[in-house]
Amino acid sequence: MNIFSWQRIAALGLLAVLVVAAVGCGEAASDEPFRIGVMESVTGPGETYGTVAVQSKEMAVAEINAAGGINGRMLELVVEDSKCNAQDAITAYTKLTDVDGVKIILGTSCSGAMLGAAPLAERDGVIMFSGLATNPDIAEAGDYIFRTSLSDATVGVDTGNVLWADGIRRLATISESTDYAEGVRRTTAEHFQSLGGEIVAEERYASDTTDFRTQLEKLLGANPDALHIAAQSEFTGGTIIKQVRELGYDGPIYADVVPIGTTALEIAGDAATGVKAITPDLDPANAKAQEVLANFKDRYDYVTLPWFLGSAYDNVYIAAECLKKTGDDQDADGFRDCMYEITWSGTIGDDYSFDEKGEVVGLSNAVLEVLPTAERTEENGGYKVLGPAPSG
Amino acid sequence: MALSSHAISNLVRRTRDFTERPRFAKGNVELWANLLIISWAAAFMLWQGVGFAITVSTVFAIWAILAVSLNLVVGYTGLLSVGHIGFFGIGAYAMAILSSDASYEQLRTEAIPTFGWPFFAALPISVVLAGLVAVVVGVAFNRFRDDIYVLVSFGFAVIAFNLFLNWRPLTRGAFGIHEIARPEIGGWTLSGPFEFLVLALVFLGIVVLISWFIVTSSFGRVLRAIREDEQAIEVFGYQTAHYKLAIWVISAMMAGLAGALFGSWTSFIDPNSFVLLESILLVSIVILGGLATIWGSILGAMAFVMLEEGMRFLPFLPPEFIGQARQVVLGILLVLLMLFRPQGLVGRFRL
């Protein structure tokens, strides 16, 4: 045993303590930039969503700073990866709050990561403001937790209404075993049943499934009026549409946003024509939304998940507005009060605000219908907007 | 079965000539590896701020328990299991279901049975449950060895994950379980991160002590003999199946303990934390630290967690690629380590 080496370690540790103590005495000047955290799942299962969210936020910050910043102060983002799970969300959260000292965090895109870090944020009085997390449980997560994304519950309720209004009475459902897809299925089924409809068959599948024929045969055997697909990966969504049409089913198909994504439509091809999706979507008549999409395309050379992109973009502007009011990026309580009072018109809608649970109000889901293959273009995304989802 | 006297003496030498103790004086590489990791870890943590250091240390403590327990099976006994994360998950889910607050609103959406037990009541049950599952699994696994063992343990990890995901009346499926109890001793809640870290380190200490006791006992010597030559030790009249089952169950119970701690620490779990990839990372930690050395597993867990979290401080990366770049750098570092230290940081054996 080399005692000498242990003494050296102790000396090193002591040195580190002294350095930290010396460094930790800096004082923030008034022309320093506002620093806010960004926590997104840029690796792991939620990678696509997280990456789009980070890029969209970077773009918004670049715009704000180019226009002179917030009251002359620049805005700076500290980006961390939460990897779509609770453990990494917690370490990312402590890194942001403890090391970088931010009090306002924009994110995160994965509900699992959000729910892991939210109790800590609530305990420490740190703002978490997500544009993408949709798990209904987040509504109850606390006073400092906000989101512009619509809860799965609202998607499900609106889907139920659309089904009922279209004269569907017997429904078959197939859903991916993820919290998002399962949440959409559950609330759709509950609301549809409360209206008087009947769920005649339901099937679930794991994310890596490629052949759905057996499950689809079972669903079709129950003779439903319509099929509802809740998917989280575009590959499975597209494949289900393709395979159910191959099995000879010609009734209506309803879905969440994923089965009408670009990749899904490529897989499904003509089989997808006429599929209806109930989802939040950017209003084609909203000039601001179209401008943001065009800018994003210029900057990054691609566009995907337009609504989520817009939602993340709006988050930065809402945060900037509240920072303008409070003038202090350490004032989470002031920021929170500002959030409860604010009414915002941006990319994802006009005049929306937040209720006492931090849930967004004033946004609604739209009903989309997939166009025939010949009419699908990059601009329209392969679908047309039929209008807002009927309420009540 | 014919055993040459040479084989027997070799077996005896390799299983007996072994002390479970860090050997600082022997071999410069080991000394430097130890010094480098510990001093870097200490400086790094203190430099970055106390709260973050506590969080990272808690992650380290949990992963160290897992690594030490897995090393008993992989390193000492030579059974390469990649299914350890399943027991980790069983412990976590047992803790979650037993201790979640039954009146908690979010749990009502998909009702599961919750009991609202305190942490210290749920903990032993979680550990025992992981052990019971391990008995059943272990009896079946005892028929296999070597590469087949890898495959069947792989199967176990996949089955466990799918149970967590699909047994919805019990696990709430993809929604995960909230409001897992924090430890409490006589009305004093260990809710602060520091108190929890102390608790986790205490449990790590207990696990290390038990493991040390096992590997230095005659029981441990039989385990090492099984790794070197299972048939030879059977010739001496040892029922190797019993020994393999025993160490498998003990190791699984330790993993269950780590899982219970993990569930309580995050207070929210979902199946994403128990995917096969985490199991592979765990095996990497064990190999990185060194097979058949407890100290190595602790060091390996420390190095791994430090590398992973240290990556957060690479300053030159554009934010869009920050996550991916970290994974790549981490991968390269692991490859380099394996190239230059195939026996691990302080280990003496290769896989």
XYZ file of C-alpha atoms in Angstrom:
743
model
C 0.000 0.000 0.000
C 1.482 3.276 -1.103
C 0.480 5.797 1.538
C 2.144 8.635 -0.311
C -0.302 8.406 -3.218
C -3.263 8.792 -0.902
C -1.772 11.958 0.517
C -1.453 13.301 -2.984
C -5.097 12.570 -3.669
C -6.113 14.362 -0.518
C -3.968 17.331 -1.500
C -5.526 17.348 -4.951
C -9.015 17.279 -3.470
C -8.182 20.138 -1.153
C -6.772 22.126 -4.047
C -9.983 21.545 -6.014
C -12.068 22.831 -3.105
C -9.971 25.985 -2.897
C -10.241 26.618 -6.619
C -14.005 26.182 -6.552
C -14.272 28.545 -3.616
C -12.182 31.132 -5.456
C -14.064 30.810 -8.728
C -17.492 30.752 -7.119
C -17.325 34.397 -6.078
C -18.114 35.974 -9.463
C -20.922 38.511 -9.704
C -23.329 38.772 -12.650
C -23.229 42.079 -14.502
C -26.419 43.570 -15.925
C -25.388 43.345 -19.567
C -24.688 39.640 -19.353
C -26.900 37.416 -21.489
C -30.008 35.765 -20.123
C -29.190 32.086 -19.691
C -31.916 29.495 -19.904
C -31.600 25.736 -20.059
C -32.808 23.440 -22.801
C -33.302 19.781 -22.007
C -34.260 17.560 -24.913
C -33.890 13.896 -25.741
C -31.428 14.283 -28.609
C -30.355 10.639 -28.365
C -32.405 7.557 -27.600
C -35.954 6.710 -28.645
C -37.145 10.334 -28.851
C -34.246 11.466 -31.009
C -36.234 12.922 -33.926
C -38.449 15.018 -31.680
C -35.580 16.190 -29.493
C -33.364 17.194 -32.407
C -36.106 19.165 -34.139
C -36.924 20.900 -30.861
C -33.316 21.908 -30.220
C -32.803 23.156 -33.765
C -36.048 25.092 -33.698
C -35.106 26.735 -30.409
C -31.623 27.589 -31.669
C -33.242 29.277 -34.652
C -35.612 31.289 -32.481
C -32.746 32.441 -30.254
C -30.657 33.450 -33.264
C -33.581 35.570 -34.490
C -34.138 37.201 -31.119
C -30.460 38.030 -30.733
C -30.178 39.327 -34.300
C -33.067 41.679 -33.535
C -31.178 43.149 -30.569
C -31.945 40.639 -27.821
C -34.273 41.146 -24.862
C -34.041 44.721 -23.598
C -30.574 44.816 -25.119
C -29.470 41.616 -23.411
C -28.725 38.554 -25.490
C -30.422 35.215 -24.897
C -28.253 32.162 -24.409
C -29.301 28.508 -24.365
C -27.545 25.775 -22.407
C -28.476 22.504 -24.102
C -28.513 19.153 -22.315
C -29.471 15.650 -23.410
C -32.091 13.811 -21.347
C -32.073 10.610 -23.460
C -35.757 9.888 -22.988
C -35.400 8.244 -19.578
C -35.781 9.291 -15.969
C -32.182 8.744 -14.833
C -30.598 10.858 -17.548
C -33.290 13.488 -17.148
C -32.357 13.794 -13.475
C -28.614 14.118 -14.122
C -29.232 16.559 -16.971
C -31.526 18.547 -14.709
C -29.017 18.752 -11.851
C -26.267 19.670 -14.280
C -28.349 22.538 -15.668
C -29.521 23.865 -12.326
C -26.463 23.181 -10.211
C -23.557 23.657 -12.595
C -24.978 26.168 -15.048
C -27.264 27.761 -12.476
C -30.294 28.139 -14.733
C -33.746 28.539 -13.218
C -35.774 28.234 -16.392
C -35.636 25.063 -18.477
C -37.315 24.586 -21.825
C -38.059 20.900 -22.332
C -38.246 18.068 -22.467
C -39.540 16.217 -25.501
C -40.021 12.818 -23.860
C -42.779 12.345 -21.338
C -40.747 9.769 -19.398
C -37.851 12.193 -19.016
C -40.247 15.009 -18.158
C -41.900 12.974 -15.397
C -38.509 11.989 -13.998
C -37.255 15.558 -13.648
C -40.554 17.302 -12.855
C -40.673 16.393 -9.129
C -37.192 17.904 -8.706
C -38.155 21.068 -10.585
C -41.246 21.379 -8.430
C -39.165 20.929 -5.266
C -36.486 23.435 -6.312
C -38.890 25.948 -7.799
C -37.433 25.655 -11.297
C -39.540 26.215 -14.418
C -39.934 23.331 -16.845
C -41.676 24.360 -20.026
C -42.182 21.742 -22.726
C -43.399 22.071 -26.270
C -43.552 18.368 -26.996
C -44.393 16.171 -23.999
C -47.956 14.891 -24.303
C -48.474 12.442 -21.408
C -51.705 13.368 -19.547
C -49.944 12.793 -16.186
C -47.837 15.918 -16.723
C -50.905 18.054 -16.004
C -50.618 17.040 -12.352
C -46.837 17.420 -12.172
C -46.869 20.769 -10.424
C -47.020 24.518 -10.295
C -43.788 25.179 -12.183
C -44.490 22.754 -15.016
C -45.956 24.147 -18.234
C -46.423 22.925 -21.764
C -47.725 24.136 -25.106
C -48.169 20.579 -26.345
C -51.690 19.238 -26.152
C -52.180 16.331 -23.761
C -52.961 12.945 -25.291
C -56.245 13.304 -23.459
C -57.383 16.153 -25.726
C -56.354 14.223 -28.832
C -58.339 11.229 -27.605
C -61.424 13.275 -26.742
C -61.375 15.015 -30.116
C -60.866 11.708 -31.924
C -63.864 10.274 -30.084
C -65.964 13.255 -31.182
C -64.885 12.970 -34.814
C -65.655 9.232 -34.849
C -69.099 9.793 -33.368
C -69.878 12.697 -35.716
C -68.886 10.544 -38.705
C -71.469 7.962 -37.711
C -69.028 5.343 -36.418
C -70.601 3.127 -33.742
C -68.392 0.005 -33.702
C -64.653 0.695 -33.452
C -61.570 -1.522 -33.583
C -58.285 -0.142 -32.236
C -54.650 -1.068 -32.716
C -51.971 0.717 -30.723
C -48.221 0.707 -30.147
C -47.100 -0.080 -26.579
C -45.653 3.342 -25.781
C -46.983 5.926 -23.366
C -47.976 8.311 -26.154
C -49.775 5.842 -28.423
C -51.308 3.988 -25.491
C -52.500 7.318 -24.039
C -54.180 8.288 -27.301
C -55.857 4.895 -27.572
C -57.081 4.933 -24.002
C -58.651 8.382 -24.068
C -60.111 7.808 -27.542
C -61.730 4.580 -26.411
C -63.008 6.060 -23.144
C -64.559 9.083 -24.801
C -65.992 7.072 -27.678
C -67.637 4.703 -25.207
C -69.002 7.554 -23.121
C -70.708 8.860 -26.256
C -72.355 5.452 -26.678
C -69.937 3.775 -29.081
C -68.635 0.254 -28.729
C -65.042 -0.972 -28.885
C -65.437 -4.311 -30.630
C -61.768 -5.325 -30.677
C -58.418 -4.004 -29.549
C -54.845 -5.050 -30.285
C -51.435 -3.821 -29.121
C -47.990 -4.297 -30.617
C -44.363 -3.730 -29.673
C -42.437 -0.977 -31.464
C -40.289 -3.393 -33.464
C -43.190 -5.379 -34.974
C -43.190 -5.639 -38.776
C -46.034 -8.012 -39.549
C -49.509 -7.079 -38.327
C -51.627 -9.391 -40.487
C -52.671 -11.791 -37.723
C -53.659 -8.983 -35.393
C -55.467 -7.131 -38.185
C -57.376 -10.261 -39.187
C -58.623 -10.540 -35.624
C -59.718 -6.893 -35.621
C -61.510 -7.206 -38.967
C -63.151 -10.417 -37.800
C -65.075 -8.340 -35.239
C -66.674 -6.465 -38.144
C -65.990 -2.869 -37.046
C -67.325 0.325 -38.674
C -63.857 1.852 -38.527
C -60.276 1.161 -37.510
C -58.298 3.487 -35.231
C -54.488 3.365 -35.318
C -52.404 4.864 -32.518
C -48.726 4.579 -33.438
C -45.538 6.198 -32.250
C -43.200 5.116 -35.026
C -43.977 6.022 -38.611
C -42.752 2.686 -39.893
C -45.365 0.705 -37.974
C -48.114 3.241 -38.709
C -47.487 3.090 -42.461
C -47.129 -0.683 -42.478
C -50.444 -1.196 -40.669
C -52.298 0.968 -43.185
C -50.693 -0.912 -46.069
C -51.358 -4.372 -44.651
C -54.959 -3.715 -43.600
C -55.805 -2.559 -47.120
C -54.052 -5.628 -48.555
C -56.332 -7.763 -46.399
C -59.266 -6.281 -48.264
C -60.532 -3.820 -45.650
C -62.104 -0.787 -47.340
C -63.753 0.960 -44.382
C -62.589 4.234 -42.872
C -59.265 4.483 -40.999
C -58.591 7.026 -38.269
C -55.202 7.717 -36.747
C -53.023 9.962 -34.632
C -50.412 12.150 -36.350
C -47.695 9.508 -36.768
C -49.297 7.213 -39.413
C -49.602 10.162 -41.798
C -45.990 11.304 -41.408
C -43.779 11.495 -44.506
C -42.107 8.098 -43.998
C -45.394 6.414 -43.135
C -47.063 7.717 -46.292
C -44.150 6.501 -48.399
C -44.584 3.001 -46.961
C -48.357 2.963 -47.226
C -48.476 4.516 -50.701
C -51.939 4.666 -52.200
C -53.398 2.575 -49.375
C -53.259 5.667 -47.157
C -55.557 7.751 -49.335
C -58.519 8.959 -47.313
C -57.049 8.135 -43.893
C -58.152 10.734 -41.378
C -55.872 11.945 -38.614
C -56.828 13.986 -35.565
C -53.874 16.014 -34.360
C -52.708 19.517 -33.652
C -51.536 21.006 -36.941
C -50.211 24.315 -38.146
C -52.887 26.456 -39.775
C -52.061 26.872 -43.505
C -53.587 30.376 -43.308
C -51.244 31.393 -40.463
C -48.546 33.477 -42.167
C -46.241 33.304 -39.143
C -46.310 29.501 -39.226
C -45.457 29.341 -42.902
C -42.614 31.824 -42.394
C -41.140 29.758 -39.546
C -41.291 26.588 -41.630
C -39.608 28.329 -44.572
C -36.868 29.716 -42.317
C -36.306 26.316 -40.746
C -36.028 24.755 -44.180
C -33.493 27.436 -45.212
C -31.412 26.928 -42.103
C -31.403 23.151 -41.746
C -32.422 21.979 -45.205
C -35.259 19.768 -44.043
C -38.599 20.024 -42.282
C -40.249 17.386 -40.155
C -42.929 17.336 -37.429
C -44.059 20.895 -38.306
C -46.399 21.337 -35.359
C -43.818 20.288 -32.771
C -41.232 22.437 -34.505
C -43.554 25.422 -34.218
C -44.397 24.597 -30.617
C -40.717 24.541 -29.591
C -40.190 27.780 -31.503
C -43.063 29.498 -29.703
C -41.710 28.343 -26.332
C -38.583 30.442 -26.831
C -40.574 33.558 -27.737
C -42.910 33.099 -24.777
C -39.874 32.680 -22.528
C -38.329 35.810 -24.050
C -41.517 37.772 -23.392
C -41.583 36.691 -19.756
C -37.882 37.458 -19.349
C -38.573 40.928 -20.716
C -41.144 41.356 -17.954
C -39.134 39.957 -15.066
C -35.732 41.136 -16.311
C -34.036 38.367 -14.366
C -33.311 34.841 -15.542
C -33.014 33.693 -11.909
C -36.553 34.752 -11.021
C -38.498 31.524 -11.560
C -41.471 32.679 -9.464
C -41.879 35.852 -11.503
C -41.574 33.810 -14.660
C -44.231 31.405 -13.420
C -46.653 34.248 -12.625
C -45.996 35.714 -16.050
C -46.790 32.336 -17.633
C -50.154 32.152 -15.866
C -51.067 35.632 -17.129
C -49.725 35.516 -20.642
C -51.858 35.251 -23.757
C -49.845 34.447 -26.804
C -50.292 34.424 -30.559
C -47.583 32.597 -32.412
C -46.815 29.774 -34.780
C -49.132 27.147 -33.356
C -52.194 29.345 -32.856
C -53.638 32.659 -31.797
C -54.575 33.840 -28.324
C -53.621 30.779 -26.382
C -52.837 30.790 -22.661
C -52.185 28.458 -19.720
C -54.663 27.178 -17.135
C -53.981 26.599 -13.425
C -52.353 23.216 -14.165
C -49.938 24.717 -16.662
C -51.835 23.124 -19.546
C -52.273 25.119 -22.732
C -55.795 26.332 -23.527
C -57.051 27.912 -26.739
C -55.419 25.457 -29.107
C -57.404 22.798 -30.870
C -56.798 19.695 -32.880
C -57.435 19.649 -36.594
C -58.852 16.869 -38.724
C -56.552 15.980 -41.620
C -57.252 13.773 -44.612
C -54.574 12.057 -46.665
C -54.619 12.973 -50.372
C -54.302 10.522 -53.284
C -50.656 9.814 -54.182
C -50.738 12.021 -57.269
C -51.680 15.102 -55.270
C -49.142 14.645 -52.476
C -46.352 17.221 -52.526
C -43.590 18.240 -50.190
C -45.447 21.459 -49.405
C -48.805 19.944 -48.382
C -47.167 16.990 -46.607
C -49.546 14.622 -48.398
C -52.717 15.705 -46.616
C -55.322 18.444 -46.519
C -56.840 20.091 -43.457
C -60.572 19.403 -43.189
C -60.992 21.854 -40.322
C -60.881 21.969 -36.555
C -62.079 18.898 -34.661
C -65.736 19.180 -33.537
C -66.115 19.805 -29.811
C -68.653 18.335 -27.392
C -12.416 -38.400 -16.978
C -8.692 -38.111 -17.129
C -7.116 -35.110 -15.539
C -3.428 -34.552 -15.884
C -1.606 -33.626 -12.744
C -0.529 -30.516 -14.544
C -4.155 -29.455 -15.110
C -4.963 -30.005 -11.469
C -2.013 -28.097 -10.176
C -2.813 -25.313 -12.616
C -6.374 -25.206 -11.337
C -5.250 -25.109 -7.747
C -2.733 -22.383 -8.440
C -5.158 -20.151 -10.312
C -7.905 -20.469 -7.767
C -5.792 -20.194 -4.664
C -3.210 -17.609 -5.564
C -5.589 -14.788 -5.155
C -6.228 -12.097 -2.646
C -9.033 -9.620 -2.920
C -7.114 -6.497 -2.196
C -5.986 -3.553 -4.287
C -2.300 -4.029 -5.039
C -0.890 -0.596 -5.389
C 2.714 -1.618 -5.397
C 2.331 -4.217 -8.095
C 2.436 -2.950 -11.681
C 2.561 0.677 -12.607
C -0.449 0.610 -14.907
C -2.766 -0.437 -12.126
C -1.405 2.179 -9.809
C -1.813 4.904 -12.385
C -5.260 3.751 -13.440
C -6.397 3.896 -9.828
C -4.815 7.235 -9.121
C -5.975 8.808 -12.342
C -9.612 7.786 -11.997
C -9.986 8.602 -8.336
C -8.233 11.947 -8.481
C -9.989 12.900 -11.676
C -13.352 11.876 -10.233
C -12.789 13.832 -7.034
C -11.539 16.953 -8.778
C -14.217 16.775 -11.436
C -17.057 16.431 -8.975
C -15.933 19.129 -6.618
C -15.173 21.443 -9.516
C -18.652 21.162 -10.988
C -20.712 21.967 -7.959
C -21.954 20.026 -5.004
C -25.513 19.267 -6.132
C -24.372 17.807 -9.414
C -21.625 15.841 -7.666
C -24.212 14.324 -5.325
C -26.465 13.301 -8.200
C -23.608 11.773 -10.160
C -22.337 9.985 -7.060
C -25.772 8.495 -6.458
C -25.862 7.187 -10.019
C -22.368 5.810 -9.421
C -23.393 4.075 -6.178
C -26.346 2.353 -7.835
C -24.308 1.250 -10.835
C -21.468 0.120 -8.586
C -23.842 -2.176 -6.688
C -24.967 -3.600 -10.016
C -21.420 -4.010 -11.306
C -20.116 -5.663 -8.140
C -23.048 -8.065 -8.072
C -22.698 -8.930 -11.747
C -18.978 -9.486 -11.330
C -19.728 -12.290 -8.867
C -21.448 -14.146 -11.703
C -19.438 -13.033 -14.738
C -16.001 -12.505 -13.264
C -15.710 -15.006 -10.440
C -17.896 -17.827 -11.720
C -17.399 -17.279 -15.450
C -21.076 -17.207 -16.416
C -21.442 -14.386 -18.923
C -24.921 -13.066 -18.177
C -26.400 -10.126 -20.072
C -29.741 -10.451 -18.296
C -28.833 -8.677 -15.092
C -30.928 -5.627 -15.896
C -34.020 -7.839 -15.542
C -33.391 -8.279 -11.804
C -32.634 -4.577 -11.509
C -36.059 -3.937 -13.073
C -37.817 -6.469 -10.840
C -36.410 -4.729 -7.763
C -37.445 -1.333 -9.072
C -40.965 -2.418 -9.997
C -41.456 -4.260 -6.711
C -40.413 -1.123 -4.854
C -42.679 1.010 -7.052
C -45.773 -1.133 -6.654
C -45.293 -1.760 -2.935
C -44.498 1.802 -1.968
C -46.378 4.085 -4.359
C -48.941 6.316 -2.751
C -52.241 4.614 -3.562
C -54.211 7.839 -3.312
C -52.007 9.574 -5.855
C -54.125 11.018 -8.599
C -51.964 10.116 -11.582
C -52.127 6.452 -10.679
C -55.881 6.375 -11.041
C -55.867 6.701 -14.833
C -54.857 3.077 -15.220
C -55.460 1.579 -11.833
C -52.757 -0.764 -10.553
C -52.530 -2.293 -7.099
C -50.375 -0.023 -4.941
C -49.771 -0.483 -1.260
C -48.213 2.710 0.033
C -45.696 0.847 2.180
C -42.716 2.721 3.610
C -39.380 2.297 1.845
C -37.772 0.076 4.450
C -40.710 -2.346 4.432
C -40.729 -2.583 0.647
C -36.968 -2.933 0.325
C -36.524 -6.466 1.733
C -39.544 -7.708 -0.217
C -38.078 -6.286 -3.433
C -34.779 -8.009 -2.760
C -36.429 -11.332 -1.892
C -38.660 -11.147 -4.942
C -35.679 -10.663 -7.244
C -34.084 -13.649 -5.484
C -37.161 -15.854 -5.950
C -37.319 -15.089 -9.650
C -33.598 -15.815 -9.827
C -34.135 -19.274 -8.267
C -36.635 -20.206 -10.967
C -34.565 -18.719 -13.784
C -31.318 -20.068 -12.363
C -32.531 -23.673 -12.184
C -33.275 -23.503 -15.891
C -30.050 -21.651 -16.719
C -27.864 -24.173 -14.914
C -28.155 -26.482 -17.917
C -26.271 -24.002 -20.055
C -22.773 -22.613 -20.174
C -20.436 -20.425 -22.228
C -21.910 -18.858 -25.369
C -25.306 -20.501 -24.927
C -25.457 -18.856 -21.517
C -25.115 -15.452 -23.154
C -28.062 -16.236 -25.413
C -30.414 -17.492 -22.711
C -29.595 -14.574 -20.420
C -30.209 -12.267 -23.376
C -33.612 -13.938 -23.686
C -34.282 -13.290 -20.016
C -33.549 -9.568 -20.418
C -35.924 -9.346 -23.378
C -38.681 -11.236 -21.559
C -38.309 -9.055 -18.463
C -38.523 -5.860 -20.522
C -41.621 -7.079 -22.319
C -43.270 -8.019 -19.047
C -42.629 -4.532 -17.671
C -44.067 -3.066 -20.858
C -47.084 -5.315 -21.342
C -48.223 -6.501 -17.911
C -50.302 -3.354 -17.667
C -52.578 -4.255 -14.745
C -49.428 -4.516 -12.628
C -46.822 -2.192 -14.149
C -48.988 0.412 -15.841
C -47.083 -0.408 -19.040
C -45.485 2.448 -20.895
C -47.027 5.040 -18.567
C -44.673 4.112 -15.761
C -45.284 4.406 -12.024
C -45.093 7.643 -10.038
C -44.742 8.681 -6.423
C -42.417 5.935 -5.286
C -41.714 6.307 -1.581
C -38.586 8.003 -0.253
C -36.720 6.283 2.575
C -37.843 7.211 6.061
C -36.337 6.304 9.420
C -38.525 6.976 12.433
C -40.305 9.952 10.923
C -37.125 11.410 9.474
C -37.483 11.372 5.694
C -34.295 10.955 3.732
C -35.666 13.078 0.945
C -32.632 15.273 0.419
C -30.221 14.182 -2.291
C -27.326 14.052 0.161
C -29.117 11.813 2.647
C -30.052 9.523 -0.187
C -26.462 9.404 -1.395
C -25.301 8.386 2.083
C -27.928 5.651 2.151
C -26.904 4.407 -1.295
C -23.236 4.377 -0.261
C -24.098 2.459 2.902
C -25.862 -0.165 0.799
C -22.912 -0.217 -1.595
C -20.672 -0.842 1.422
C -22.871 -3.707 2.583
C -22.883 -5.275 -0.882
C -19.102 -4.933 -1.149
C -18.648 -6.494 2.287
C -20.880 -9.449 1.467
C -19.141 -9.911 -1.887
C -15.727 -9.700 -0.275
C -16.768 -12.272 2.286
C -18.014 -14.577 -0.466
C -14.970 -14.374 -2.719
C -12.450 -14.830 0.066
C -14.276 -17.829 1.530
C -13.960 -21.422 0.396
C -17.242 -20.889 -1.424
C -15.507 -18.236 -3.524
C -12.646 -20.595 -4.246
C -15.062 -23.164 -5.657
C -16.627 -20.456 -7.815
C -13.240 -19.579 -9.281
C -12.559 -23.240 -9.857
C -15.834 -23.497 -11.770
C -14.668 -20.631 -13.951
C -11.333 -22.303 -14.637
C -12.496 -25.855 -15.177
C -15.973 -26.914 -14.159
C -15.455 -30.592 -14.960
C -12.301 -30.806 -12.898
C -13.963 -29.420 -9.792
C -16.890 -31.808 -10.303
C -14.425 -34.679 -10.202
C -13.533 -33.587 -6.689
C -17.154 -34.127 -5.696
C -18.468 -30.601 -5.739
C -22.051 -30.157 -6.947
C -21.256 -27.214 -9.194
C -24.926 -26.680 -10.059
C -25.654 -25.756 -6.437
C -22.790 -23.305 -6.291
C -23.776 -21.686 -9.572
C -27.390 -21.360 -8.474
C -26.394 -19.908 -5.113
C -24.171 -17.183 -6.533
C -26.723 -16.424 -9.253
C -29.446 -15.853 -6.647
C -27.206 -13.779 -4.370
C -26.153 -11.640 -7.321
C -29.780 -11.184 -8.447
C -30.803 -10.110 -4.940
C -28.085 -7.457 -4.952
C -29.337 -6.259 -8.345
C -32.857 -6.180 -6.897
C -31.533 -4.010 -4.085
C -29.977 -1.636 -6.618
C -33.296 -1.560 -8.491
C -35.258 -0.718 -5.351
C -32.835 2.115 -4.598
C -33.070 3.329 -8.184
C -36.875 3.381 -8.135
C -36.952 5.306 -4.903
C -34.311 7.733 -6.128
C -36.015 8.646 -9.422
C -39.497 8.367 -7.812
C -40.748 7.571 -11.310
C -39.931 4.500 -13.384
C -40.977 3.296 -16.807
C -39.763 0.342 -18.901
C -37.275 2.572 -20.792
C -34.818 2.311 -17.907
C -34.612 -1.470 -18.177
C -33.804 -2.066 -21.829
C -31.232 -4.603 -22.984
C -28.746 -1.862 -23.860
C -28.379 -0.982 -20.171
C -27.461 -4.603 -19.524
C -24.753 -4.472 -22.178
C -23.399 -1.261 -20.635
C -23.321 -3.056 -17.307
C -21.286 -5.932 -18.722
C -18.969 -3.306 -20.266
C -18.490 -1.757 -16.838
C -17.540 -5.112 -15.360
C -15.061 -5.832 -18.151
C -13.783 -2.255 -18.079
C -13.068 -2.508 -14.370
C -11.630 -5.981 -14.563
C -13.087 -9.458 -14.170
C -12.989 -11.103 -10.768
C -12.108 -8.020 -8.802
C -14.561 -6.177 -6.585
C -12.379 -3.123 -6.436
C -12.245 -3.134 -10.237
C -16.025 -3.122 -10.553
C -16.301 -0.121 -8.248
C -13.584 1.611 -10.213
C -15.200 0.604 -13.505
C -18.562 2.023 -12.453
C -16.828 5.207 -11.341
C -14.908 5.547 -14.594
C -17.985 4.843 -16.667
C -20.326 7.245 -14.892
C -17.607 9.901 -14.861
C -16.950 9.466 -18.565
C -20.598 9.626 -19.407
C -21.346 12.645 -17.265
C -17.980 14.253 -17.997
C -18.958 14.285 -21.655
C -21.527 16.915 -20.746
C -18.664 19.347 -20.335
C -17.064 18.993 -23.744
C -17.240 22.643 -24.752
C -16.580 22.575 -28.472
C -19.666 20.750 -29.709
C -22.566 22.472 -31.469
C -25.768 21.942 -29.472
C -27.523 19.993 -32.218
C -24.941 17.220 -32.159
C -24.085 17.311 -28.495
C -25.900 14.098 -27.610
C -24.713 12.011 -30.547
C -21.132 13.256 -30.281
C -20.987 12.215 -26.630
C -22.076 8.706 -27.466
C -19.397 8.469 -30.160
C -16.641 9.778 -27.891
C -17.728 7.402 -25.145
C -17.647 4.500 -27.576
C -14.164 5.415 -28.823
C -12.842 5.714 -25.269
C -14.204 2.268 -24.428
C -12.612 0.767 -27.526
C -9.254 2.385 -26.692
C -9.397 1.145 -23.117
C -10.122 -2.375 -24.291
C -7.286 -2.196 -26.823
C -4.685 -1.166 -24.292
C -6.079 -2.834 -21.182
C -7.997 -5.928 -22.349
C -7.952 -7.262 -18.806
C -9.661 -4.136 -17.532
C -8.397 -1.341 -15.331
C -7.216 -3.507 -12.439
C -8.204 -6.999 -13.526
C -5.970 -9.995 -14.148
C -8.172 -12.112 -16.361
C -9.512 -11.745 -19.857
C -12.985 -12.715 -20.903
